[in-house]
Short mmCIF file of C-alpha atoms in Angstrom, two decimals:
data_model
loop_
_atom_site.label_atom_id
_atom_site.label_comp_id
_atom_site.label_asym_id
_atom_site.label_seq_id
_atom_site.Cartn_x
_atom_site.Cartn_y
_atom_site.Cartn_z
CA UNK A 1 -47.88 10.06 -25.68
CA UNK A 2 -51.44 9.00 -27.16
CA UNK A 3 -51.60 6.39 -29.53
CA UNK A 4 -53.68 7.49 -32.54
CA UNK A 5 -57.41 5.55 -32.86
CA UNK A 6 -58.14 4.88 -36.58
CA UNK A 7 -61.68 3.92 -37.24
CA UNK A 8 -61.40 0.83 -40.30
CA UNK A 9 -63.33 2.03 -42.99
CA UNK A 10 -63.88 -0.51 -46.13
CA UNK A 11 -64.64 0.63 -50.09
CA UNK A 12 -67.11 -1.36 -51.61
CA UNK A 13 -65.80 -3.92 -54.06
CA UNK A 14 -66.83 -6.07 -56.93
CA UNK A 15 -66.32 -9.69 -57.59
CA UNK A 16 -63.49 -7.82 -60.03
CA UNK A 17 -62.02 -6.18 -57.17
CA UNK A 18 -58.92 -8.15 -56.86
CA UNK A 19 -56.40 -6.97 -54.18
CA UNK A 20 -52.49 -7.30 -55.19
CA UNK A 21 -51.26 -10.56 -54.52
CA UNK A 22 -48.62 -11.42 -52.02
CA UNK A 23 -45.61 -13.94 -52.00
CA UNK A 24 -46.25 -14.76 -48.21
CA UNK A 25 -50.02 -16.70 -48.73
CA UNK A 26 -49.97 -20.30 -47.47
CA UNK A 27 -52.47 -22.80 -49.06
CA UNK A 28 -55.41 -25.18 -49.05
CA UNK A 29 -56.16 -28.67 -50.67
CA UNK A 30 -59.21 -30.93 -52.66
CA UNK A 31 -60.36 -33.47 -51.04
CA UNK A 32 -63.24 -35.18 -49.25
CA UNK A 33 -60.76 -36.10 -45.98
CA UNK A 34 -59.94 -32.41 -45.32
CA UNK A 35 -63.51 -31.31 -45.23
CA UNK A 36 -65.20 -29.39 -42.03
CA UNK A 37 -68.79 -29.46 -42.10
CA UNK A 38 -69.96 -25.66 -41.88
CA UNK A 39 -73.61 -25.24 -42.55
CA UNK A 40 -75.12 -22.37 -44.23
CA UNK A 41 -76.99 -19.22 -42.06
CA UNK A 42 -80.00 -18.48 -43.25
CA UNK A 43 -82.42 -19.52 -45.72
CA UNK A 44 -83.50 -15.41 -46.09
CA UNK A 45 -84.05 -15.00 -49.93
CA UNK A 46 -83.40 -11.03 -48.98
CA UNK A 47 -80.14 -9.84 -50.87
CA UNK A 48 -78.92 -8.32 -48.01
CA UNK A 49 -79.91 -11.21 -44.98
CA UNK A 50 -76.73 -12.83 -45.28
CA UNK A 51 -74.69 -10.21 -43.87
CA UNK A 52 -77.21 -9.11 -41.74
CA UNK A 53 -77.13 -12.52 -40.04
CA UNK A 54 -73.55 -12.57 -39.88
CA UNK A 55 -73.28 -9.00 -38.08
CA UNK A 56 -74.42 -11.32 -34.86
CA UNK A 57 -73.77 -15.03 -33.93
CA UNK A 58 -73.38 -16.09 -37.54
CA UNK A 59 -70.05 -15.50 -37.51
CA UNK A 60 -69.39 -17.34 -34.58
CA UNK A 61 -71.15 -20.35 -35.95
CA UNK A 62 -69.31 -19.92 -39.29
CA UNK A 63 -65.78 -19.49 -37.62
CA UNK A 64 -66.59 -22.28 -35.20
CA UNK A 65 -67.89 -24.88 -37.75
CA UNK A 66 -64.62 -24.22 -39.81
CA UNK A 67 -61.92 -24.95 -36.41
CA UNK A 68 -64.21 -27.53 -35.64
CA UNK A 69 -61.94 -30.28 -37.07
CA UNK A 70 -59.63 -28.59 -34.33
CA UNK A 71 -61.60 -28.75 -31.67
CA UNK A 72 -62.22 -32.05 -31.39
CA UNK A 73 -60.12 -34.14 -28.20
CA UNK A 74 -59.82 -37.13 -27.02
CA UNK A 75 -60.82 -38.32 -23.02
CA UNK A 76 -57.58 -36.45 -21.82
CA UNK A 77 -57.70 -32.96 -19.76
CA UNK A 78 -57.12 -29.96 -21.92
CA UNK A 79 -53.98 -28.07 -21.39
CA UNK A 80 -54.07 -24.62 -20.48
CA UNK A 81 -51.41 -21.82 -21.92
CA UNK A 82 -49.88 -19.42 -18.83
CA UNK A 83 -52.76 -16.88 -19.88
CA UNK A 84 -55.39 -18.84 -19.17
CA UNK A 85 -57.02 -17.58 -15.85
CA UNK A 86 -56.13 -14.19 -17.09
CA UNK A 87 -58.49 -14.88 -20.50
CA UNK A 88 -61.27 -16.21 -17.79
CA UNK A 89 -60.51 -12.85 -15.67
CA UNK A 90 -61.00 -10.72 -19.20
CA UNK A 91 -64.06 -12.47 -20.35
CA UNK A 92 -62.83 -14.86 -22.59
CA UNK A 93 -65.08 -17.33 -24.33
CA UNK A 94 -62.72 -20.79 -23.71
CA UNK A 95 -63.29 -23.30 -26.14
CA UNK A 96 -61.84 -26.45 -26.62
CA UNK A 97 -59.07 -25.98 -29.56
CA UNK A 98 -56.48 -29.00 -30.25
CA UNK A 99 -55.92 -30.43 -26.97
CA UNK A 100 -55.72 -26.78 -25.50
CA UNK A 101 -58.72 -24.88 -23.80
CA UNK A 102 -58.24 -21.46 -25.90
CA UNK A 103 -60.48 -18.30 -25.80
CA UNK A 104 -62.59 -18.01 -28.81
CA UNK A 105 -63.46 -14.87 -28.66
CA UNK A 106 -64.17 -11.77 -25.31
CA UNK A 107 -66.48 -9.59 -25.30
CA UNK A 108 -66.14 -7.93 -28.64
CA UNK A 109 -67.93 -9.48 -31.18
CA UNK A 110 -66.13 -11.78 -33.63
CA UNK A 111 -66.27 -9.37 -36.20
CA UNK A 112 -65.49 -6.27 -34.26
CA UNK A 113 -62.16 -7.49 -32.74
CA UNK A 114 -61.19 -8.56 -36.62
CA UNK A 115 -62.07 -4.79 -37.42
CA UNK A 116 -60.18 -3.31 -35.00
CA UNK A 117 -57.20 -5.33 -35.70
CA UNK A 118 -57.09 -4.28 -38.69
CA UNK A 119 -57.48 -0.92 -37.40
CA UNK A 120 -55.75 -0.72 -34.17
CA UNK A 121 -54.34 -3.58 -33.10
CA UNK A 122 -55.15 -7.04 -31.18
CA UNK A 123 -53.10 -9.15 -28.74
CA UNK A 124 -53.43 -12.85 -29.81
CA UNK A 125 -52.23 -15.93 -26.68
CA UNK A 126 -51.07 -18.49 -29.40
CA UNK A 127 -48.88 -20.60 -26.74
CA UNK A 128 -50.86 -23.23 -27.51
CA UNK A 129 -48.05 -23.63 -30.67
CA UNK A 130 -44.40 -25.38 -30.25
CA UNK A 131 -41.72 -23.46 -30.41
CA UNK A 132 -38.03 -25.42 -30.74
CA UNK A 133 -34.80 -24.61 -31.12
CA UNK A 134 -31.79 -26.96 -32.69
CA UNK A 135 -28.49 -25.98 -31.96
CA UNK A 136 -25.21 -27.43 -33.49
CA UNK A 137 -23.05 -27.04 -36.79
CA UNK A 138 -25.12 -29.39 -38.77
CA UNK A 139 -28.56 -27.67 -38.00
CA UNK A 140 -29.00 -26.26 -40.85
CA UNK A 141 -27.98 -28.94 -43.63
CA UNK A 142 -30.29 -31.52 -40.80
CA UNK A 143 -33.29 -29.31 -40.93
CA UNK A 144 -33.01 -28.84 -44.70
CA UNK A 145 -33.35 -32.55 -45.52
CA UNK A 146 -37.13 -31.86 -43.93
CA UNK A 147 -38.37 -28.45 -45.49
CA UNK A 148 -38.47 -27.16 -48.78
CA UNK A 149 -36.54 -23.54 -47.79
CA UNK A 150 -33.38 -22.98 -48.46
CA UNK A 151 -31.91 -22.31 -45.04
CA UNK A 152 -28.26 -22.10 -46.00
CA UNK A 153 -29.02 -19.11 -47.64
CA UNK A 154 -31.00 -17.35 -45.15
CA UNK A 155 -28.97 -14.27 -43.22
CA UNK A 156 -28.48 -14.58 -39.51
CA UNK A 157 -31.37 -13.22 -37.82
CA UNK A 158 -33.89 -13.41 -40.61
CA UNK A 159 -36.49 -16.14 -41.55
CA UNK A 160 -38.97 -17.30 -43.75
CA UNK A 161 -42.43 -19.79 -43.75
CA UNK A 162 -41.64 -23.00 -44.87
CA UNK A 163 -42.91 -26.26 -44.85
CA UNK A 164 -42.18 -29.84 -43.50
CA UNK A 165 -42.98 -32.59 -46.32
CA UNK A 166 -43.21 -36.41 -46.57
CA UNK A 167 -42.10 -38.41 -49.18
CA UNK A 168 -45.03 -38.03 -51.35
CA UNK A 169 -43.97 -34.23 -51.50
CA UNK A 170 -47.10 -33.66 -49.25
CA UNK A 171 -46.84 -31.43 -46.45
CA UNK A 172 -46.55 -32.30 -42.94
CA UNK A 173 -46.96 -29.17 -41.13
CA UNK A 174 -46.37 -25.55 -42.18
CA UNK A 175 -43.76 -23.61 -39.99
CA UNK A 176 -42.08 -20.01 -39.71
CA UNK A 177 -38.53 -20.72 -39.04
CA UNK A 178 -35.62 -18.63 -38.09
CA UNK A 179 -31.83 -18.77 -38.53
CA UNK A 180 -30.86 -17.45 -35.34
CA UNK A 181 -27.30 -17.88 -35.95
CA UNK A 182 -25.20 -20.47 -37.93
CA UNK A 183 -25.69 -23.31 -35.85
CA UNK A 184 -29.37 -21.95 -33.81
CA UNK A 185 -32.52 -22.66 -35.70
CA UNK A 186 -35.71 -21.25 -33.71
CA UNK A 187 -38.79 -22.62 -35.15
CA UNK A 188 -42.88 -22.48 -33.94
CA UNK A 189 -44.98 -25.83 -35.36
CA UNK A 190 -48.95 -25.64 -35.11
CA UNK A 191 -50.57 -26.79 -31.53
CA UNK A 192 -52.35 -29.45 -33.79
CA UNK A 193 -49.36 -30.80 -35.44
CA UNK A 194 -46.93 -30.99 -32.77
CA UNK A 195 -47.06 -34.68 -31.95
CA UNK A 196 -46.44 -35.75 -35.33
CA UNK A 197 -43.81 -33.02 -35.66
CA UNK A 198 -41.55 -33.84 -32.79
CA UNK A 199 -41.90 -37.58 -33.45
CA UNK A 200 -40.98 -36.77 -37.34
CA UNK A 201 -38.20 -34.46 -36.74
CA UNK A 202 -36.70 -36.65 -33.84
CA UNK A 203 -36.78 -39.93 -35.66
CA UNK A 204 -34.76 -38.06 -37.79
CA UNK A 205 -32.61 -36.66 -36.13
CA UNK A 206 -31.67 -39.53 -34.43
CA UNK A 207 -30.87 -41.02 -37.73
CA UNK A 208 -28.78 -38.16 -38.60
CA UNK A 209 -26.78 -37.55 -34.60
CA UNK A 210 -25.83 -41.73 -35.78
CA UNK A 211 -23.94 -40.75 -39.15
CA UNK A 212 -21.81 -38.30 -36.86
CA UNK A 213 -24.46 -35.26 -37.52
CA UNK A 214 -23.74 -32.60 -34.83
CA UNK A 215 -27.16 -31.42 -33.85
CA UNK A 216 -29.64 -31.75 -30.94
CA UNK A 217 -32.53 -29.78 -29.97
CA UNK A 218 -34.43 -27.86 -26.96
CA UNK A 219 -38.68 -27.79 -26.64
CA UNK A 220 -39.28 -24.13 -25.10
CA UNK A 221 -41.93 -25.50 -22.89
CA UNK A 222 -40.43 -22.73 -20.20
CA UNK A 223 -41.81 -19.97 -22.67
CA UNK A 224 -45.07 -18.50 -23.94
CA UNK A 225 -46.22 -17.10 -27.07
CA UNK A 226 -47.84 -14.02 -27.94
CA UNK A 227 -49.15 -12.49 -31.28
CA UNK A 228 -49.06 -8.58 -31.20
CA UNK A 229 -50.71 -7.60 -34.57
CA UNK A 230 -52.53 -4.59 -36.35
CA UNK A 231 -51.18 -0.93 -37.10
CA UNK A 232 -50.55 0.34 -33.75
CA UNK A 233 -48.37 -3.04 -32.93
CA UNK A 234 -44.78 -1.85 -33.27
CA UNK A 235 -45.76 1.67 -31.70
CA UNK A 236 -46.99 0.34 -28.58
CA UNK A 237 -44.40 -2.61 -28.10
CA UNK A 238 -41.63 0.49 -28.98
CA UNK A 239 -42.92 2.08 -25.44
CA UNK A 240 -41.81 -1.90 -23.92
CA UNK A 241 -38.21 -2.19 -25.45
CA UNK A 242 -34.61 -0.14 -25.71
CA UNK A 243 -34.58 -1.96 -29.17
CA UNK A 244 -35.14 0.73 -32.19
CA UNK A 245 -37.75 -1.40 -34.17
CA UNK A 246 -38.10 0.56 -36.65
CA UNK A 247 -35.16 -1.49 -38.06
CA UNK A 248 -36.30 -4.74 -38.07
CA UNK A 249 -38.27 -5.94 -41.11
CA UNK A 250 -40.95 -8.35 -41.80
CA UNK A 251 -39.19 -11.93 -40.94
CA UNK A 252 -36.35 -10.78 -38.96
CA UNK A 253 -35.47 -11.79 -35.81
CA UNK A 254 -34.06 -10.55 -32.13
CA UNK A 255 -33.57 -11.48 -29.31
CA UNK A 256 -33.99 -8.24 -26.63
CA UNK A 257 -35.57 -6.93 -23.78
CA UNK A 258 -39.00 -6.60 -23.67
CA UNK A 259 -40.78 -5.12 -20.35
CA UNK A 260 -37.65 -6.39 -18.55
CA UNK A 261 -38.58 -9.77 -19.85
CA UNK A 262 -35.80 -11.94 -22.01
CA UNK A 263 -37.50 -12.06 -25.36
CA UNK A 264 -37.02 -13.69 -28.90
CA UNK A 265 -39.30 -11.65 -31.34
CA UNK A 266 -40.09 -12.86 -34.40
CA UNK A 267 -41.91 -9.58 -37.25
CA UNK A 268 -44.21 -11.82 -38.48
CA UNK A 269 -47.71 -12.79 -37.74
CA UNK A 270 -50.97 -14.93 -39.23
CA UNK A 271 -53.22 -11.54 -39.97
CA UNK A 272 -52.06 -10.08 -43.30
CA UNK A 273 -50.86 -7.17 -40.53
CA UNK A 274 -47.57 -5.79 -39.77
CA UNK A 275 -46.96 -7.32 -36.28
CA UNK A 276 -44.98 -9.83 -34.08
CA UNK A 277 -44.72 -12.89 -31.92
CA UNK A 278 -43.38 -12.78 -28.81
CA UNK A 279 -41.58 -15.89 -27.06
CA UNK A 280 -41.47 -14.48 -23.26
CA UNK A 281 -41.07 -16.56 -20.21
CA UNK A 282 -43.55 -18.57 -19.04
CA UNK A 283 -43.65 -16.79 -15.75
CA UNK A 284 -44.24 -13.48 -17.45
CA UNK A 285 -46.42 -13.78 -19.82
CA UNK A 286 -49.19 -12.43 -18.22
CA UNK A 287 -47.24 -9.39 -17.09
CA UNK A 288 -46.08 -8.79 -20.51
CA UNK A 289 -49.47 -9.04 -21.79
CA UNK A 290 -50.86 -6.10 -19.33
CA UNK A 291 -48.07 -4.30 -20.48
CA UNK A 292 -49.12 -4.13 -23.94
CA UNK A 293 -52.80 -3.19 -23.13
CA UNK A 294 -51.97 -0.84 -20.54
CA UNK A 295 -49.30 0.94 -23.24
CA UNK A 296 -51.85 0.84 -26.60
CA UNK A 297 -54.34 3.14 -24.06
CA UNK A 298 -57.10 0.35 -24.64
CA UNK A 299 -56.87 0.55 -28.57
CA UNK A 300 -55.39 -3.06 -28.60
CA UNK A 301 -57.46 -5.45 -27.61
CA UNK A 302 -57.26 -9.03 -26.88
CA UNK A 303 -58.77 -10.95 -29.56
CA UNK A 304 -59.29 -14.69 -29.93
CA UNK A 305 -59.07 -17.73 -32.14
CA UNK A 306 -62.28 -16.38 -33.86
CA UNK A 307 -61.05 -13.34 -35.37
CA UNK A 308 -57.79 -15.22 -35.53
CA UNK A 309 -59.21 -17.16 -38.13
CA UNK A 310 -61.37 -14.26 -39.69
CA UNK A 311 -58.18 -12.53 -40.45
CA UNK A 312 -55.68 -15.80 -42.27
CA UNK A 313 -58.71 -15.75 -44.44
CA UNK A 314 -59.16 -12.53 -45.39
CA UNK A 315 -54.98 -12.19 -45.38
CA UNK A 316 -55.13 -15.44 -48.15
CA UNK A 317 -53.38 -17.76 -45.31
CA UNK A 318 -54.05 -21.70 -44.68
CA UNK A 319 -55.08 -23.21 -41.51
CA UNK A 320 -53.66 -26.48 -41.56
CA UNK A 321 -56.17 -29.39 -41.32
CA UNK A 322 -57.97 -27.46 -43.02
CA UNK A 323 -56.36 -25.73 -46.24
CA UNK A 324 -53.16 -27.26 -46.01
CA UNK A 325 -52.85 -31.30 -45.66
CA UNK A 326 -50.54 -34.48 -45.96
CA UNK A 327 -51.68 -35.09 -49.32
CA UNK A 328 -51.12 -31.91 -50.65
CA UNK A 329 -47.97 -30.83 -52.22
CA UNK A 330 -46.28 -27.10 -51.85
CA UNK A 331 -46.35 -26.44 -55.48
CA UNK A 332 -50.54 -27.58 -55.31
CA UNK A 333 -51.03 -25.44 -52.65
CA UNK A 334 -49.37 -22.12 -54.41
CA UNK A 335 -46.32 -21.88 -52.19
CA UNK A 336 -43.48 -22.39 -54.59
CA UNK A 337 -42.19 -19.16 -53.70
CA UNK A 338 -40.96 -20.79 -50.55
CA UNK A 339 -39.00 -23.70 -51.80
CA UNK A 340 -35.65 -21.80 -52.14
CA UNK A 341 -33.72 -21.55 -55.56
CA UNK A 342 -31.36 -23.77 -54.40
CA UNK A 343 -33.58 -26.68 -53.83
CA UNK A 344 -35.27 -26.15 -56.66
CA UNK A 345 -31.84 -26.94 -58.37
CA UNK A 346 -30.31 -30.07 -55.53
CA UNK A 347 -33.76 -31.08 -53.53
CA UNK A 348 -32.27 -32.79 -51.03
CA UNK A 349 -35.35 -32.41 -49.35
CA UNK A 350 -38.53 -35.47 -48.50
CA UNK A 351 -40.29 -36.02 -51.27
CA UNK A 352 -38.34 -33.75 -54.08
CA UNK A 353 -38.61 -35.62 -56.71
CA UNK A 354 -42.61 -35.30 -56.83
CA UNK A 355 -42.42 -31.37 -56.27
CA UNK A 356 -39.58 -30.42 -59.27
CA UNK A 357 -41.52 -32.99 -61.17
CA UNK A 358 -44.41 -30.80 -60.72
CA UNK A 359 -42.80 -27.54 -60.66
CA UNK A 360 -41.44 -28.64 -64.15
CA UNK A 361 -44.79 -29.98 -65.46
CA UNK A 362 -47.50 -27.70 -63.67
CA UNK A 363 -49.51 -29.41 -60.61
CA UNK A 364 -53.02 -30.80 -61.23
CA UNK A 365 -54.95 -28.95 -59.27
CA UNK A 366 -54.27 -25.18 -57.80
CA UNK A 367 -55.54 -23.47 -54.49
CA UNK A 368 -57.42 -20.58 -55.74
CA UNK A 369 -59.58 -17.29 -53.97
CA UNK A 370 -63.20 -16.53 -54.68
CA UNK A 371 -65.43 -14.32 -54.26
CA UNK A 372 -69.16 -15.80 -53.59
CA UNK A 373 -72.78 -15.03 -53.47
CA UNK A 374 -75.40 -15.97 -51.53
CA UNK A 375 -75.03 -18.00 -48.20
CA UNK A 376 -71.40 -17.92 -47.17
CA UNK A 377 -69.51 -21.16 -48.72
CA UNK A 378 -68.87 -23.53 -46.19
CA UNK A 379 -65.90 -26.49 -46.09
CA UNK A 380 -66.24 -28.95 -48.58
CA UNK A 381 -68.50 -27.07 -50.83
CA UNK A 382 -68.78 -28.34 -54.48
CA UNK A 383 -67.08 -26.09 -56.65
CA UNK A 384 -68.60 -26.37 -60.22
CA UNK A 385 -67.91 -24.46 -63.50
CA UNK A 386 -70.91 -23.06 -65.74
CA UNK A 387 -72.05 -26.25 -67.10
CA UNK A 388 -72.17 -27.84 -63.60
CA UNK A 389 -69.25 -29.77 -63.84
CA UNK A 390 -67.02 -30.29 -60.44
CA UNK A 391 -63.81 -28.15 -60.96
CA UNK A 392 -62.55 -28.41 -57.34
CA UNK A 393 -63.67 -28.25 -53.79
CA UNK A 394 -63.95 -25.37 -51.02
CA UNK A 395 -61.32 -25.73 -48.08
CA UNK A 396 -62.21 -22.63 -46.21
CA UNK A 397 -65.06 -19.86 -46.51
CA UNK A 398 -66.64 -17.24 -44.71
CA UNK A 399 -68.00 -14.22 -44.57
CA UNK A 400 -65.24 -11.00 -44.35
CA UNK A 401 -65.70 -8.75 -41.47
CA UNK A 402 -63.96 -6.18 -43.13
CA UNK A 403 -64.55 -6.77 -46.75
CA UNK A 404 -68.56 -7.04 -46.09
CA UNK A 405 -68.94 -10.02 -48.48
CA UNK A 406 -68.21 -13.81 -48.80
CA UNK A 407 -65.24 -14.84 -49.49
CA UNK A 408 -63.85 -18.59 -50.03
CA UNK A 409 -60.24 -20.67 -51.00
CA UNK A 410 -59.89 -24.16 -52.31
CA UNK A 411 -58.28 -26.19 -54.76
CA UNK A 412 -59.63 -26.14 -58.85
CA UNK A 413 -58.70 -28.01 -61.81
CA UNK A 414 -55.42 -26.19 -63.07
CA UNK A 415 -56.31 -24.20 -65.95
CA UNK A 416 -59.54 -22.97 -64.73
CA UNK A 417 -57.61 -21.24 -61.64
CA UNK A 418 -56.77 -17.66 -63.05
CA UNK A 419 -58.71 -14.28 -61.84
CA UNK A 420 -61.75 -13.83 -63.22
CA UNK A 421 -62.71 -17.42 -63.68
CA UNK A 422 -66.53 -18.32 -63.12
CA UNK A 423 -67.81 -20.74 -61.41
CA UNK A 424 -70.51 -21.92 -59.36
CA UNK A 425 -70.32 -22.69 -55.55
CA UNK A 426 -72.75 -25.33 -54.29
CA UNK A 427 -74.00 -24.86 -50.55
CA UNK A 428 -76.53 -27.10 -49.42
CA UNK A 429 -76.89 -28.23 -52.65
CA UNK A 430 -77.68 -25.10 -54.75
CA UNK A 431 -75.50 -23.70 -56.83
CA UNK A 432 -74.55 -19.74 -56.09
CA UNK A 433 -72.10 -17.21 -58.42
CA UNK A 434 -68.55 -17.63 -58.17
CA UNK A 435 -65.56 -15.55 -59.50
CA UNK A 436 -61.74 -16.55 -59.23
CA UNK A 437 -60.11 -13.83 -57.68
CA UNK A 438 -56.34 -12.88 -56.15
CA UNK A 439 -55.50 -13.43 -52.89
CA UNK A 440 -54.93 -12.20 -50.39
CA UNK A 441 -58.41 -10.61 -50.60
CA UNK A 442 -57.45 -7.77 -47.94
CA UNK A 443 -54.16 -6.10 -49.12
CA UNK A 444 -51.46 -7.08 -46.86
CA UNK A 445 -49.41 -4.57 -44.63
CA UNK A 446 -45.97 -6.25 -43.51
CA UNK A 447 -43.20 -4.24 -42.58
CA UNK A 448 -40.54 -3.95 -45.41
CA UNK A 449 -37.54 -2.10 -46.16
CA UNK A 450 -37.66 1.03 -48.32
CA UNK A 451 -36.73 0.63 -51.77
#
């Protein structure tokens, strides 16, 4: 059977082109602390030089200057994910990437492995991130004293992004987590995070095990992760597994089978594509990986951290560190949607009475979209309105491989956050066109049941 090859072809847009909107977008913040210094391209006064320079190694700079926050480590040895000489073996570009050495992008440009998994497909090593499991009949009511979701009412099998706050109502760490049954939750934390998410959520658990809570947890060091995403995703892993996926829906769950591999698989991704991460063995995670580019006939490809990143921002999704920090609330950074209704009505939850005080008032400031001319806005960009007055700040902007033009999120005053706002974007100091617009700024493609 031959998988079909569908060459990505873009319309062109307008700054009032403003793709639907979708409930699953994560979110950035406003301040001088989160800031990554990304420095402009080109200094070409030629309409067109901007994307010309970004066709090449300018959007390798740009995506590199806005992980750079997460590249930097201290004295110790990076650690490597099971993949790693297999990246080396398949050209991967390693660069250094929270404590992990983590291929930035192979042989296909930046932008042409963001096209193509958009169009075909790309196989993402994201092992680097911490998955965990709690077990026990109190997981659930322990793990909802920490995130805004409401897990209770979650189905077996199904899950939803959350997020871990403090108790300023900021957020610790963003996290897709998974009922797997009653008393299993399976959860994956960012690489950068996970420190300061095992020591929070085992201080308190401790806390809770000594009022008689019956919970404890399990690190799945012994497993890898991958990130299967793009169109041709659930075709090609279909040829891998016994399991009919065609039945399971964006943000379920299963564990199965996969290449004679014991798998938890997770339909859910950080592209804005239908797609899924796969926990496998540590042992056969290479093995597993062959398998899928051996089955997709070459049209998946691996793709790194660079397109990785090209794609959240193009899908509307946060990179924590970056977009998404401790002194940011859920509500600021547009992710009510997750805090269940539930504990919008109890809390229960760090910092509660800060976020129903805001979801009852309005928040401050609002993470927004924009479309930009000129050089591509970069990190910590001034974001003025028409009379030059600062409005907000830029958290993360780039040029879109697929949309052909800049794009940008950060945080704005509230008021001056719906579509079709102007504004002005300063990048080295000069102001350039800005409009509000929806996000995500590539229409999303997740897997849903019929209606």
């Amino acid at each position: 059977m031959h998988l079909p090859i569908t060459p990505f072809r873009t319309k062109k847009t307008t700054n009032k082109h403003q793709p639907r909107s979708n409930k699953y977008i994560s979110s950035p913040f406003f301040t001088p602390a989160l800031s990554l210094s990304l420095n402009s391209h080109s200094h070409s006064r030629s309409p067109h030089s901007h994307t010309q320079t970004m066709r090449g190694g300018g959007l390798l700079l740009s995506v590199t200057r806005r992980l750079s926050r997460h590249f930097a480590t201290d004295s110790a040895p990076l650690k490597k994910t099971p993949l790693y000489d297999f990246h080396v073996a398949n050209g991967g570009k390693m660069v250094p990437f929270a404590g992990w050495s983590m291929p930035i992008q192979y042989a296909d440009s930046i932008m042409d492995s963001t096209v193509n998994c958009r169009a075909n497909g790309g196989l993402f090593d994201v092992a680097h991130m911490c998955g965990l499991s709690l077990y026990g009949r109190d997981s659930v009511p322990f793990l909802e004293t920490l995130v805004i979701a409401d897990l209770a009412g979650l189905k077996p099998g199904t899950g939803s992004l959350t997020v871990f706050t403090n108790e300023n109502g900021g957020a610790i760490d963003d996290s897709v987590v998974t009922k797997v049954k009653d008393d299993h939750i399976y959860l994956v934390v960012n690489a950068g995070c996970r420190d300061k998410d095992l020591a929070h959520i085992g201080a308190h658990l401790e806390s809770f095990k000594k009022k008689g809570g019956d919970v404890s947890w399990h690190i799945h060091d012994e497993r890898a992760l991958l990130a299967l995403q793009g169109p041709l995703a659930a075709l090609t892993l279909q040829f891998l597994t016994k399991d009919d996926l065609s039945t399971m829906y964006f943000g379920e769950f299963k564990m199965l089978d996969i290449n004679g591999f014991a798998c938890y698989l997770t339909r859910t991704g950080y592209t804005g594509e239908d797609g899924f991460e796969i926990s496998v063995p540590a042992e056969n995670a290479v093995d597993l990986a062959k398998a899928i580019l051996e089955k997709s006939e070459g049209k998946v490809r691996l793709t790194g951290l660079g397109a990785r990143d090209s794609l959240r921002l193009e899908a509307g999704l946060c990179l924590y560190g970056n977009d998404m920090e401790q002194h940011i609330t859920p509500v600021e950074a547009g992710l009510s949607w997750a805090i269940g209704k539930r504990r919008k009505a109890e809390g229960g939850f760090l910092g509660a009475q800060v976020i129903l005080k805001q979801l009852e008032e309005g928040p401050k400031i609002r993470r927004v979209g924009f479309f930009s001319q000129g050089p591509p806005a970069r990190s910590h960009s001034e974001i003025a309105d028409a009379s030059g007055e600062k409005i907000g700040e830029v958290t993360s902007g780039g040029f879109s491989p697929c949309l052909k033009k800049n794009i940008a999120m950060g945080y704005v005053k509230s008021g001056l956050h719906k579509p079709g706002t102007e504004a002005k974007i300063l990048v080295r100091g000069k102001p350039y066109d800005a409009v509000v617009t929806k996000m995500p700024f590539v229409p999303t493609k997740y897997y849903k049941p019929p209606k």
